[in-house]
Structure formats: C-alpha cells, structure tokens
XYZ file of C-alpha atoms in Angstrom:
176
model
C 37.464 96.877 108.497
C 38.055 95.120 111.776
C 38.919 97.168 115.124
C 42.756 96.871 114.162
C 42.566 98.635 110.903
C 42.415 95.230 109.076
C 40.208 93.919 106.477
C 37.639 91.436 107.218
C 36.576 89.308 103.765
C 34.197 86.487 103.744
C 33.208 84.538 100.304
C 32.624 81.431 99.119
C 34.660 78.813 97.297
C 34.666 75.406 95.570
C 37.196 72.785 95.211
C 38.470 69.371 95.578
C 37.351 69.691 99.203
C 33.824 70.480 98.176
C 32.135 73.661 98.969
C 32.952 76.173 101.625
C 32.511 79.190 103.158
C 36.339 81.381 103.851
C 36.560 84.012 106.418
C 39.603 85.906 106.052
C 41.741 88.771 107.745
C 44.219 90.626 105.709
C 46.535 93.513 105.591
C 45.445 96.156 103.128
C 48.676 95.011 100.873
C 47.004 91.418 101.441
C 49.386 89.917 103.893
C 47.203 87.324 105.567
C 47.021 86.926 109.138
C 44.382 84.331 109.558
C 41.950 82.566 107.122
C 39.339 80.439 108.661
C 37.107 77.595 106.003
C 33.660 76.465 107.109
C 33.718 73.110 104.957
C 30.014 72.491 103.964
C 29.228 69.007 103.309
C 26.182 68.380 100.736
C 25.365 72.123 101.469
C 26.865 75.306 99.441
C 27.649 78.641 100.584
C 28.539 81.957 99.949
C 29.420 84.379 102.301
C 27.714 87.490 102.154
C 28.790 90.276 104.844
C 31.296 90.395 107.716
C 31.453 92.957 110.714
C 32.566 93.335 113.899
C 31.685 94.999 116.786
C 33.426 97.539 119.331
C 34.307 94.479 120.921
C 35.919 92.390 118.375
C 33.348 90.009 117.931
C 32.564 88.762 114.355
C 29.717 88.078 112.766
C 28.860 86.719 109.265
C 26.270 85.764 106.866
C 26.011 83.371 103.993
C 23.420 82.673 101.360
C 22.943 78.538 102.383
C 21.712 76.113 100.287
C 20.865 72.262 101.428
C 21.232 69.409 98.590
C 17.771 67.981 97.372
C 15.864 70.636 99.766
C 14.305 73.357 97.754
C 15.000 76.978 98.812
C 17.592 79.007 100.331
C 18.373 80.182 104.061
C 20.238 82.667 105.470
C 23.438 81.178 107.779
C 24.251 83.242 110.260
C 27.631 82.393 111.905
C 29.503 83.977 114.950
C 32.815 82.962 115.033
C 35.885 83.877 117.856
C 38.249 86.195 116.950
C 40.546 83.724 115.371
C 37.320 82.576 112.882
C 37.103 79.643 114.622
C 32.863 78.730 115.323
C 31.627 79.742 118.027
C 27.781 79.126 116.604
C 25.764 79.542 113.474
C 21.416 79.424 112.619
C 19.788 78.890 109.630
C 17.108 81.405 108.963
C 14.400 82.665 106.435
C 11.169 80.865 104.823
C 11.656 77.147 104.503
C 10.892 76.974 100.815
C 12.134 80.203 99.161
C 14.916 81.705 98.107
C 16.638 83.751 100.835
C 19.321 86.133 100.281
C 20.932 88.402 102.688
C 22.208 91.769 102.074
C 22.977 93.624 105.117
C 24.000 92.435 108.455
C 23.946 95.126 111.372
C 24.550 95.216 115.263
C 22.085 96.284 117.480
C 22.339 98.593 120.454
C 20.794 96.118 122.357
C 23.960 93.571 121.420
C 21.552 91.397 118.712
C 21.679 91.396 114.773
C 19.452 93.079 111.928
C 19.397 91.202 109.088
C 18.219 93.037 105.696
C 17.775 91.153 102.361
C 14.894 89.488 100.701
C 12.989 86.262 99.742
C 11.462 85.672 96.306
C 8.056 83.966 96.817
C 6.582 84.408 93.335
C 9.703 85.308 91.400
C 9.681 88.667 92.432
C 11.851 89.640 95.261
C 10.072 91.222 98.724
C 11.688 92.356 101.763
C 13.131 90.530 104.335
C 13.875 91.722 107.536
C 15.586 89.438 110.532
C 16.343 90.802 114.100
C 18.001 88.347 116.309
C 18.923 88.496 119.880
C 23.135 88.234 120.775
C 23.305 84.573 119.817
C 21.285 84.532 116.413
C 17.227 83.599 118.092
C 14.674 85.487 116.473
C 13.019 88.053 117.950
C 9.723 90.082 117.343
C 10.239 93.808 116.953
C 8.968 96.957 114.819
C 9.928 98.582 112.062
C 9.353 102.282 111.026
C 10.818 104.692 108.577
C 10.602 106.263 104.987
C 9.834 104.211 101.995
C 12.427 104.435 99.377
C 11.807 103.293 95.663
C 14.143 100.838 95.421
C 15.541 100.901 91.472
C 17.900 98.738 91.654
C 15.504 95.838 93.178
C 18.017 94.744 95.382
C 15.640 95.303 98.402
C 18.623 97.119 100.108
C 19.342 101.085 100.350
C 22.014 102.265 97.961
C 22.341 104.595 95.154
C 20.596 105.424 93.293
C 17.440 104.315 95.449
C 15.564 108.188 96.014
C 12.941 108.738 98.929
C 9.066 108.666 97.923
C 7.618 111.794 99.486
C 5.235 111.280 102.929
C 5.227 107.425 102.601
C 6.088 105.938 105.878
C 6.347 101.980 106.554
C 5.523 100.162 109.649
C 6.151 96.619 109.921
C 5.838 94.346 112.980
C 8.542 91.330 113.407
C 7.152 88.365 114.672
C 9.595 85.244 115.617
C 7.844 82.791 113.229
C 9.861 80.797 111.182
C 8.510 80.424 107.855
C-alpha cells in the first residue's frame, strides 16, 4: 500500500508495443489514478515488488532480461511519485539467472535486495544492499538459518527455523 492508503502494483506485460514493465496506483475498487509503462526495447521485464517509503518515494524491481545476452539481472528502478524515472541499475552475476524476491528500505535510506541466482541449476541466495540511489555497497549479514522448503530462497511459510545455526555473510560491492 502506498502512504495514501492506495495500492501500488507493478508487473509486466507484452503487446503490440513490445515488452514492458507497468507501474500502477489504484483504488482498492480499482479506480486508477496513475499508470506509468517502462517500454523495454530488445529487453523483457517483469516487475517484481513495489514499496514506498515514509516519504513517498517508490522503488521497484524487475526480473531483466537482455536479447542474445545469456542470464538475467535484477532492474532496480526509482521512479517520482507520478512513476515517471527518476533512475534505474542493473544488478546480479553477469551470466546467471537472477531473480528478485524482496525489496526492503534501509534505515540508513539504501535498499536490501533478497532473491537468488541459479549457478548450477540449483538456486542459492542472493543478497543486494545498495546505497539511496541503487550503488552497491559492502555490508554484513547475520541471523538464524531457516530451512527454506519451498526453495524460493525467501522467508515465508512454511519455511521453520533450524535450531543454533547462525549465518554470517559479508557483502562485498563486486559485480559478478
């Protein structure tokens, strides 16, 4: 939901146009106010999550795909509060598949970015923190492992806790 009460809803779509990423706000009866189309030429898209912060600023992801490049990235987009683009970065391993599944502001006014990357057909974890306008940044990571069942390498049910295992990882800012 945006700051208003409204619904924020980001997606992907193909048509004569070719393919695009939407951005959309909307009444919860579905009254539109603004929809905003990020036309991708010889790329495709699919949004992935929307939020927006305490001070109405709006940030998406999209699982990105270039024609004739293997892999898939991770756009991350920041647009104004009418959807127009403000700026957007391409991140994750050059060559693998990339897919984002949580997007998260920071106390510190930069992004977490949860998802994974499938190097050998099996997906792993991928974490992304980003500064305010979408640079990498190095960081840490601690907390309690959690068996993920689903293997969507993102906590939800019916993912349980594995007793006294703790994680650590360390961010770098090397693009893959």
């Amino acid at each position: 939901r945006s700051q208003d009460g409204n619904l924020l809803i980001t997606g992907g779509q193909f048509d004569a146009a070719g393919n695009h990423v939407f951005l959309l706000k909307c009444t919860d009866t579905g009254n539109v106010w603004w929809r905003q189309d990020y036309l991708m030429p010889g790329r495709s898209a699919e949004g992935r999550q929307v939020i927006e912060d305490l001070n109405g600023e709006i940030v998406l992801t999209a699982n990105h795909r270039t024609e004739n490049v293997p892999g898939q990235k991770i756009l991350l987009m920041k647009p104004d509060a009418t959807g127009a683009p403000l700026w957007e970065r391409l991140l994750g391993a050059k060559t693998l598949v990339n897919s984002s599944n949580i997007l998260q502001r920071l106390s510190d006014g930069g992004y977490v970015i949860g998802g994974f990357n499938n190097p050998s057909n099996w997906p792993v974890a991928l974490v992304i923190r980003t500064d305010a306008n979408g640079v990498i940044k190095a960081g840490v990571i601690k907390g309690n492992v959690k068996h993920d069942l689903d293997e969507d390498c993102a906590l939800s049910q019916p993912d349980i806790p594995l007793a006294n295992w703790i994680v650590e990882a360390t961010l770098d800012t090397i693009q893959l």
